[in-house]
Amino acid sequence: MYLLSDDIFQVVDLNKENRGRKKWGIVVVFLLVLVVSSASLLYWLWDREVDFKAYKTEVGETANNSLGRLTLNEVIMDDNQVLLNATFEPAKEFKPDHQVFFFPQILVNGKDYMVRNGGQSIAKSANVYTIYNSIKMDDFPTDEILELDIRYKDWNVETRIEKPWEFQVEASQEQLQEDRHIFPINKKVKHIDQQELMIDRVVSTPISTTIYFHSEKSIVNEALLFKIQSKGGQSWTFETPYPLNKEGTKWGSRLDGLYLSEKNYTLVPVDKDGSRLDSAIKIKKD
């Protein structure tokens, strides 16, 4: 499936209640150095040969501030996720002492649905960076046309940008909604430490597949892994899930690059070694 390089991919979990204050409420910061081969996750989404034109909005607008010029190149819409591709040309006075990350805030139709913000930068030269961002959300609006207010307000997690780069983009998710496959589940499973989870649904698009689940109590162990298996014997293990609310009772587990185009699959809760923890669940496309 997808491959990652030794580029740094930085992820920030955001506290919705505090994000509007002077600083975003940063709950957890992860520095993930994932070494495999080829390009990294976000770069891969733009570099692969699959045509995402139907889900992509070309922007090509540039904003300036004391840090330099930022051009928002493209926006890709996904299920509860917005992907951004931008080019940063730093001002001569801007000399960061380590790798540059920018973390945008996105308002959708004037509201904040963000739960997780990830970013990666690739130095194309001493004066040009490509900036990729993956902004995960919850309860995303179902409107075919969305108004996005994109504000690059922070860099390297904790540093506030005095004059943010701002962009207003009209993006369509009409084709995404047509191509999206939903697998309703609504079944309980027992996972690590006998935690009982309700698996709500699996949602698959040409860009990613996400397992949505919840629990009555806050989940303290994030090592909740799942596999999805096809009738033909193919198997995909999903990444560590991320919280969709501050209480830690709603979660999503996403695998980029997996599109479930068949009608039937099997969902299996597994441990870190891939061993099954509870009965497999047959899932069927709605």
mmCIF file of C-alpha atoms in Angstrom:
data_model
loop_
_atom_site.group_PDB
_atom_site.id
_atom_site.type_symbol
_atom_site.label_atom_id
_atom_site.label_comp_id
_atom_site.label_asym_id
_atom_site.label_seq_id
_atom_site.Cartn_x
_atom_site.Cartn_y
_atom_site.Cartn_z
ATOM 1 C CA MET A 1 0.000 0.000 0.000
ATOM 2 C CA TYR A 2 1.582 3.304 1.018
ATOM 3 C CA LEU A 3 5.219 3.819 1.932
ATOM 4 C CA LEU A 4 6.894 6.270 4.249
ATOM 5 C CA SER A 5 10.377 7.720 4.257
ATOM 6 C CA ASP A 6 12.585 9.057 7.015
ATOM 7 C CA ASP A 7 10.988 12.488 6.710
ATOM 8 C CA ILE A 8 9.389 13.652 9.944
ATOM 9 C CA PHE A 9 5.621 13.577 10.153
ATOM 10 C CA GLN A 10 4.333 15.623 13.059
ATOM 11 C CA VAL A 11 0.888 15.146 14.551
ATOM 12 C CA VAL A 12 -0.966 17.356 17.015
ATOM 13 C CA ASP A 13 -4.129 16.482 18.924
ATOM 14 C CA LEU A 14 -6.143 19.617 19.535
ATOM 15 C CA ASN A 15 -8.482 20.466 22.385
ATOM 16 C CA LYS A 16 -11.530 22.046 20.724
ATOM 17 C CA GLU A 17 -12.499 24.121 23.744
ATOM 18 C CA ASN A 18 -9.151 25.884 24.020
ATOM 19 C CA ARG A 19 -8.224 26.218 20.369
ATOM 20 C CA GLY A 20 -9.863 29.622 19.997
ATOM 21 C CA ARG A 21 -7.734 31.188 22.734
ATOM 22 C CA LYS A 22 -4.340 32.824 22.291
ATOM 23 C CA LYS A 23 -2.798 29.385 21.835
ATOM 24 C CA TRP A 24 -4.419 26.253 20.562
ATOM 25 C CA GLY A 25 -4.929 23.767 23.335
ATOM 26 C CA ILE A 26 -2.363 21.146 22.440
ATOM 27 C CA VAL A 27 -3.123 17.960 24.303
ATOM 28 C CA VAL A 28 -0.529 15.645 22.844
ATOM 29 C CA VAL A 29 2.336 16.154 20.436
ATOM 30 C CA PHE A 30 3.822 13.185 18.663
ATOM 31 C CA LEU A 31 7.028 13.235 16.638
ATOM 32 C CA LEU A 32 6.833 10.212 14.443
ATOM 33 C CA VAL A 33 9.875 9.145 12.472
ATOM 34 C CA LEU A 34 8.602 6.362 10.264
ATOM 35 C CA VAL A 35 11.283 4.664 8.206
ATOM 36 C CA VAL A 36 10.367 2.446 5.295
ATOM 37 C CA SER A 37 11.089 3.579 1.754
ATOM 38 C CA SER A 38 9.817 5.870 -0.998
ATOM 39 C CA ALA A 39 8.043 9.107 -0.085
ATOM 40 C CA SER A 40 6.148 9.943 3.062
ATOM 41 C CA LEU A 41 2.416 9.633 3.607
ATOM 42 C CA LEU A 42 1.201 13.070 2.541
ATOM 43 C CA TYR A 43 3.707 13.379 -0.290
ATOM 44 C CA TRP A 44 2.553 9.974 -1.491
ATOM 45 C CA LEU A 45 -1.014 11.178 -1.849
ATOM 46 C CA TRP A 46 0.040 13.796 -4.382
ATOM 47 C CA ASP A 47 2.842 11.821 -6.041
ATOM 48 C CA ARG A 48 1.003 8.581 -6.832
ATOM 49 C CA GLU A 49 -0.409 7.983 -10.307
ATOM 50 C CA VAL A 50 -4.044 7.726 -9.210
ATOM 51 C CA ASP A 51 -6.056 10.710 -10.447
ATOM 52 C CA PHE A 52 -7.592 12.648 -7.540
ATOM 53 C CA LYS A 53 -8.836 15.441 -9.804
ATOM 54 C CA ALA A 54 -12.474 14.722 -8.937
ATOM 55 C CA TYR A 55 -11.785 15.380 -5.242
ATOM 56 C CA LYS A 56 -9.285 18.183 -5.693
ATOM 57 C CA THR A 57 -9.727 21.951 -5.742
ATOM 58 C CA GLU A 58 -6.975 23.928 -7.463
ATOM 59 C CA VAL A 59 -6.291 27.134 -5.539
ATOM 60 C CA GLY A 60 -2.972 28.744 -6.533
ATOM 61 C CA GLU A 61 -3.368 31.763 -4.258
ATOM 62 C CA THR A 62 -0.463 33.438 -2.423
ATOM 63 C CA ALA A 63 -0.385 35.301 0.898
ATOM 64 C CA ASN A 64 2.538 37.190 2.442
ATOM 65 C CA ASN A 65 3.738 38.067 5.924
ATOM 66 C CA SER A 66 7.053 38.670 7.711
ATOM 67 C CA LEU A 67 7.939 34.959 7.508
ATOM 68 C CA GLY A 68 7.618 34.855 3.736
ATOM 69 C CA ARG A 69 5.251 33.797 0.953
ATOM 70 C CA LEU A 70 2.855 30.893 1.254
ATOM 71 C CA THR A 71 1.016 29.631 -1.820
ATOM 72 C CA LEU A 72 -1.895 27.287 -1.236
ATOM 73 C CA ASN A 73 -1.707 24.999 -4.256
ATOM 74 C CA GLU A 74 -4.466 22.436 -3.788
ATOM 75 C CA VAL A 75 -7.114 21.142 -1.425
ATOM 76 C CA ILE A 76 -8.270 17.509 -1.451
ATOM 77 C CA MET A 77 -11.535 16.536 0.222
ATOM 78 C CA ASP A 78 -11.855 13.164 1.950
ATOM 79 C CA ASP A 79 -14.210 11.590 4.468
ATOM 80 C CA ASN A 80 -13.859 13.711 7.633
ATOM 81 C CA GLN A 81 -10.471 14.860 6.371
ATOM 82 C CA VAL A 82 -9.028 17.770 4.404
ATOM 83 C CA LEU A 83 -5.597 17.514 2.761
ATOM 84 C CA LEU A 84 -3.601 20.621 1.884
ATOM 85 C CA ASN A 85 -0.631 21.164 -0.438
ATOM 86 C CA ALA A 86 1.215 24.480 -0.148
ATOM 87 C CA THR A 87 4.551 26.047 -1.135
ATOM 88 C CA PHE A 88 6.508 28.155 1.354
ATOM 89 C CA GLU A 89 9.166 30.647 0.270
ATOM 90 C CA PRO A 90 10.767 32.060 3.430
ATOM 91 C CA ALA A 91 11.824 35.675 3.754
ATOM 92 C CA LYS A 92 15.577 36.277 4.001
ATOM 93 C CA GLU A 93 15.165 37.201 7.672
ATOM 94 C CA PHE A 94 13.428 33.926 8.485
ATOM 95 C CA LYS A 95 16.049 31.369 9.478
ATOM 96 C CA PRO A 96 14.527 28.432 11.394
ATOM 97 C CA ASP A 97 16.950 26.346 13.439
ATOM 98 C CA HIS A 98 15.064 23.112 12.709
ATOM 99 C CA GLN A 99 12.503 21.677 10.285
ATOM 100 C CA VAL A 100 9.510 23.878 9.525
ATOM 101 C CA PHE A 101 5.945 22.751 10.213
ATOM 102 C CA PHE A 102 2.843 24.860 9.743
ATOM 103 C CA PHE A 103 -0.451 23.924 11.396
ATOM 104 C CA PRO A 104 -3.516 25.506 9.785
ATOM 105 C CA GLN A 105 -6.921 25.935 11.317
ATOM 106 C CA ILE A 106 -9.862 25.223 9.014
ATOM 107 C CA LEU A 107 -13.377 26.481 9.513
ATOM 108 C CA VAL A 108 -15.969 24.665 7.396
ATOM 109 C CA ASN A 109 -19.056 26.767 6.655
ATOM 110 C CA GLY A 110 -17.930 28.943 9.560
ATOM 111 C CA LYS A 111 -17.629 26.112 12.099
ATOM 112 C CA ASP A 112 -14.712 24.223 13.639
ATOM 113 C CA TYR A 113 -14.802 20.425 13.224
ATOM 114 C CA MET A 114 -11.082 19.769 13.733
ATOM 115 C CA VAL A 115 -9.843 16.993 16.012
ATOM 116 C CA ARG A 116 -6.331 16.319 14.701
ATOM 117 C CA ASN A 117 -3.736 18.218 12.689
ATOM 118 C CA GLY A 118 -0.749 16.610 10.982
ATOM 119 C CA GLY A 119 1.930 18.183 8.851
ATOM 120 C CA GLN A 120 5.066 17.506 6.895
ATOM 121 C CA SER A 121 7.543 19.750 5.097
ATOM 122 C CA ILE A 122 9.915 18.827 2.297
ATOM 123 C CA ALA A 123 12.782 21.170 1.422
ATOM 124 C CA LYS A 124 12.861 21.514 -2.361
ATOM 125 C CA SER A 125 15.768 23.939 -2.099
ATOM 126 C CA ALA A 126 17.233 26.371 0.426
ATOM 127 C CA ASN A 127 14.462 28.819 -0.417
ATOM 128 C CA VAL A 128 11.450 26.632 -1.211
ATOM 129 C CA TYR A 129 9.515 24.177 0.981
ATOM 130 C CA THR A 130 6.530 22.034 0.070
ATOM 131 C CA ILE A 131 4.128 21.919 3.017
ATOM 132 C CA TYR A 132 1.601 19.089 3.363
ATOM 133 C CA ASN A 133 -1.161 18.971 5.961
ATOM 134 C CA SER A 134 -3.765 16.409 6.921
ATOM 135 C CA ILE A 135 -6.590 17.835 9.034
ATOM 136 C CA LYS A 136 -8.922 15.227 10.478
ATOM 137 C CA MET A 137 -12.409 16.195 11.589
ATOM 138 C CA ASP A 138 -15.582 14.794 13.109
ATOM 139 C CA ASP A 139 -19.235 15.142 12.049
ATOM 140 C CA PHE A 140 -18.197 16.823 8.802
ATOM 141 C CA PRO A 141 -21.032 18.663 6.968
ATOM 142 C CA THR A 142 -22.716 16.727 4.159
ATOM 143 C CA ASP A 143 -23.198 19.747 1.874
ATOM 144 C CA GLU A 144 -21.967 19.185 -1.661
ATOM 145 C CA ILE A 145 -20.269 22.610 -1.710
ATOM 146 C CA LEU A 146 -18.272 23.709 1.337
ATOM 147 C CA GLU A 147 -16.834 27.095 2.262
ATOM 148 C CA LEU A 148 -13.356 26.608 3.765
ATOM 149 C CA ASP A 149 -11.642 29.318 5.774
ATOM 150 C CA ILE A 150 -8.006 28.177 5.987
ATOM 151 C CA ARG A 151 -5.686 30.016 8.383
ATOM 152 C CA TYR A 152 -2.038 29.111 8.882
ATOM 153 C CA LYS A 153 -1.763 30.437 12.442
ATOM 154 C CA ASP A 154 1.057 28.424 14.080
ATOM 155 C CA TRP A 155 4.429 27.038 13.072
ATOM 156 C CA ASN A 156 6.484 24.329 14.782
ATOM 157 C CA VAL A 157 3.549 23.663 17.121
ATOM 158 C CA GLU A 158 3.990 26.401 19.716
ATOM 159 C CA THR A 159 4.947 29.566 17.812
ATOM 160 C CA ARG A 160 2.103 31.905 16.941
ATOM 161 C CA ILE A 161 2.203 33.604 13.530
ATOM 162 C CA GLU A 162 1.460 37.292 14.060
ATOM 163 C CA LYS A 163 -0.131 37.797 10.641
ATOM 164 C CA PRO A 164 -1.536 34.401 9.590
ATOM 165 C CA TRP A 165 -1.726 33.364 5.971
ATOM 166 C CA GLU A 166 -5.433 33.142 5.194
ATOM 167 C CA PHE A 167 -7.310 31.612 2.266
ATOM 168 C CA GLN A 168 -10.987 31.293 1.427
ATOM 169 C CA VAL A 169 -11.734 28.267 -0.719
ATOM 170 C CA GLU A 170 -14.944 26.830 -2.128
ATOM 171 C CA ALA A 171 -14.544 23.063 -2.340
ATOM 172 C CA SER A 172 -16.845 20.377 -3.687
ATOM 173 C CA GLN A 173 -17.364 16.943 -2.153
ATOM 174 C CA GLU A 174 -20.067 15.914 -4.610
ATOM 175 C CA GLN A 175 -17.943 13.297 -6.389
ATOM 176 C CA LEU A 176 -16.496 12.087 -3.097
ATOM 177 C CA GLN A 177 -19.991 11.428 -1.777
ATOM 178 C CA GLU A 178 -20.861 9.495 -4.920
ATOM 179 C CA ASP A 179 -17.735 7.332 -4.705
ATOM 180 C CA ARG A 180 -17.845 6.813 -0.933
ATOM 181 C CA HIS A 181 -18.825 3.361 0.320
ATOM 182 C CA ILE A 182 -20.432 2.996 3.760
ATOM 183 C CA PHE A 183 -20.482 -0.304 5.655
ATOM 184 C CA PRO A 184 -22.938 -0.018 8.595
ATOM 185 C CA ILE A 185 -21.971 -2.291 11.501
ATOM 186 C CA ASN A 186 -23.345 -1.334 14.958
ATOM 187 C CA LYS A 187 -21.888 -4.367 16.694
ATOM 188 C CA LYS A 188 -19.949 -4.710 19.936
ATOM 189 C CA VAL A 189 -16.519 -6.301 20.266
ATOM 190 C CA LYS A 190 -14.106 -6.803 23.136
ATOM 191 C CA HIS A 191 -10.653 -5.445 22.592
ATOM 192 C CA ILE A 192 -7.463 -5.056 24.651
ATOM 193 C CA ASP A 193 -8.041 -5.258 28.419
ATOM 194 C CA GLN A 194 -11.558 -6.565 27.642
ATOM 195 C CA GLN A 195 -12.703 -3.088 26.710
ATOM 196 C CA GLU A 196 -16.116 -3.250 25.053
ATOM 197 C CA LEU A 197 -16.358 -1.165 21.912
ATOM 198 C CA MET A 198 -19.285 -0.439 19.623
ATOM 199 C CA ILE A 199 -18.134 -0.521 16.001
ATOM 200 C CA ASP A 200 -20.373 2.014 14.280
ATOM 201 C CA ARG A 201 -19.379 1.856 10.628
ATOM 202 C CA VAL A 202 -16.600 1.656 8.088
ATOM 203 C CA VAL A 203 -16.355 4.416 5.487
ATOM 204 C CA SER A 204 -14.202 3.969 2.392
ATOM 205 C CA THR A 205 -13.226 6.480 -0.296
ATOM 206 C CA PRO A 206 -10.650 6.339 -3.092
ATOM 207 C CA ILE A 207 -8.324 8.188 -0.684
ATOM 208 C CA SER A 208 -8.738 6.339 2.609
ATOM 209 C CA THR A 209 -10.790 3.917 4.686
ATOM 210 C CA THR A 210 -11.845 4.705 8.263
ATOM 211 C CA ILE A 211 -13.289 2.548 11.038
ATOM 212 C CA TYR A 212 -15.491 4.541 13.437
ATOM 213 C CA PHE A 213 -16.194 3.201 16.930
ATOM 214 C CA HIS A 214 -17.150 4.393 20.384
ATOM 215 C CA SER A 215 -17.293 3.255 23.988
ATOM 216 C CA GLU A 216 -19.372 4.158 27.034
ATOM 217 C CA LYS A 217 -16.269 5.051 29.041
ATOM 218 C CA SER A 218 -13.070 6.805 28.101
ATOM 219 C CA ILE A 219 -10.568 4.523 26.403
ATOM 220 C CA VAL A 220 -7.146 4.703 28.005
ATOM 221 C CA ASN A 221 -5.315 2.207 25.806
ATOM 222 C CA GLU A 222 -4.762 3.544 22.295
ATOM 223 C CA ALA A 223 -3.348 0.265 20.985
ATOM 224 C CA LEU A 224 -6.723 -0.664 19.523
ATOM 225 C CA LEU A 225 -5.909 -2.239 16.190
ATOM 226 C CA PHE A 226 -8.125 -3.749 13.519
ATOM 227 C CA LYS A 227 -7.733 -5.764 10.369
ATOM 228 C CA ILE A 228 -10.020 -5.818 7.378
ATOM 229 C CA GLN A 229 -9.919 -8.913 5.191
ATOM 230 C CA SER A 230 -11.346 -9.491 1.731
ATOM 231 C CA LYS A 231 -12.952 -12.691 0.471
ATOM 232 C CA GLY A 232 -9.888 -13.226 -1.682
ATOM 233 C CA GLY A 233 -7.603 -13.336 1.348
ATOM 234 C CA GLN A 234 -6.129 -9.837 1.243
ATOM 235 C CA SER A 235 -5.630 -8.269 4.666
ATOM 236 C CA TRP A 236 -4.983 -4.705 5.810
ATOM 237 C CA THR A 237 -4.008 -3.674 9.355
ATOM 238 C CA PHE A 238 -5.219 -0.245 10.438
ATOM 239 C CA GLU A 239 -3.147 2.375 12.181
ATOM 240 C CA THR A 240 -3.385 3.425 15.822
ATOM 241 C CA PRO A 241 -6.755 5.190 16.242
ATOM 242 C CA TYR A 242 -7.181 8.852 17.094
ATOM 243 C CA PRO A 243 -9.806 10.422 19.408
ATOM 244 C CA LEU A 244 -12.767 12.265 17.937
ATOM 245 C CA ASN A 245 -13.808 13.935 21.187
ATOM 246 C CA LYS A 246 -12.104 15.244 24.309
ATOM 247 C CA GLU A 247 -13.786 12.616 26.489
ATOM 248 C CA GLY A 248 -11.943 9.833 24.657
ATOM 249 C CA THR A 249 -15.117 7.888 23.913
ATOM 250 C CA LYS A 250 -15.327 8.403 20.128
ATOM 251 C CA TRP A 251 -12.515 7.158 17.869
ATOM 252 C CA GLY A 252 -11.474 6.736 14.283
ATOM 253 C CA SER A 253 -8.873 4.429 12.780
ATOM 254 C CA ARG A 254 -7.801 5.387 9.250
ATOM 255 C CA LEU A 255 -5.776 3.688 6.552
ATOM 256 C CA ASP A 256 -4.773 5.910 3.659
ATOM 257 C CA GLY A 257 -4.692 4.428 0.172
ATOM 258 C CA LEU A 258 -7.219 1.656 0.823
ATOM 259 C CA TYR A 259 -10.464 1.737 -1.192
ATOM 260 C CA LEU A 260 -12.945 -1.026 -0.407
ATOM 261 C CA SER A 261 -14.696 -1.537 -3.723
ATOM 262 C CA GLU A 262 -16.147 -5.006 -3.088
ATOM 263 C CA LYS A 263 -19.460 -5.607 -1.342
ATOM 264 C CA ASN A 264 -18.377 -7.853 1.543
ATOM 265 C CA TYR A 265 -15.402 -7.878 3.915
ATOM 266 C CA THR A 266 -14.508 -9.110 7.389
ATOM 267 C CA LEU A 267 -13.470 -6.827 10.265
ATOM 268 C CA VAL A 268 -11.248 -8.328 12.966
ATOM 269 C CA PRO A 269 -10.080 -6.738 16.272
ATOM 270 C CA VAL A 270 -6.419 -7.657 16.764
ATOM 271 C CA ASP A 271 -3.531 -7.011 19.145
ATOM 272 C CA LYS A 272 -0.162 -5.512 18.176
ATOM 273 C CA ASP A 273 1.030 -8.944 17.039
ATOM 274 C CA GLY A 274 -1.952 -9.346 14.727
ATOM 275 C CA SER A 275 -3.659 -12.017 16.845
ATOM 276 C CA ARG A 276 -7.455 -11.961 16.920
ATOM 277 C CA LEU A 277 -9.004 -10.680 20.148
ATOM 278 C CA ASP A 278 -12.698 -11.305 19.486
ATOM 279 C CA SER A 279 -15.011 -12.785 16.878
ATOM 280 C CA ALA A 280 -14.657 -11.503 13.326
ATOM 281 C CA ILE A 281 -17.494 -9.306 12.027
ATOM 282 C CA LYS A 282 -18.903 -9.681 8.534
ATOM 283 C CA ILE A 283 -19.446 -6.254 6.998
ATOM 284 C CA LYS A 284 -21.530 -5.435 3.932
ATOM 285 C CA LYS A 285 -21.648 -2.314 1.804
ATOM 286 C CA ASP A 286 -24.817 -0.270 2.227
#
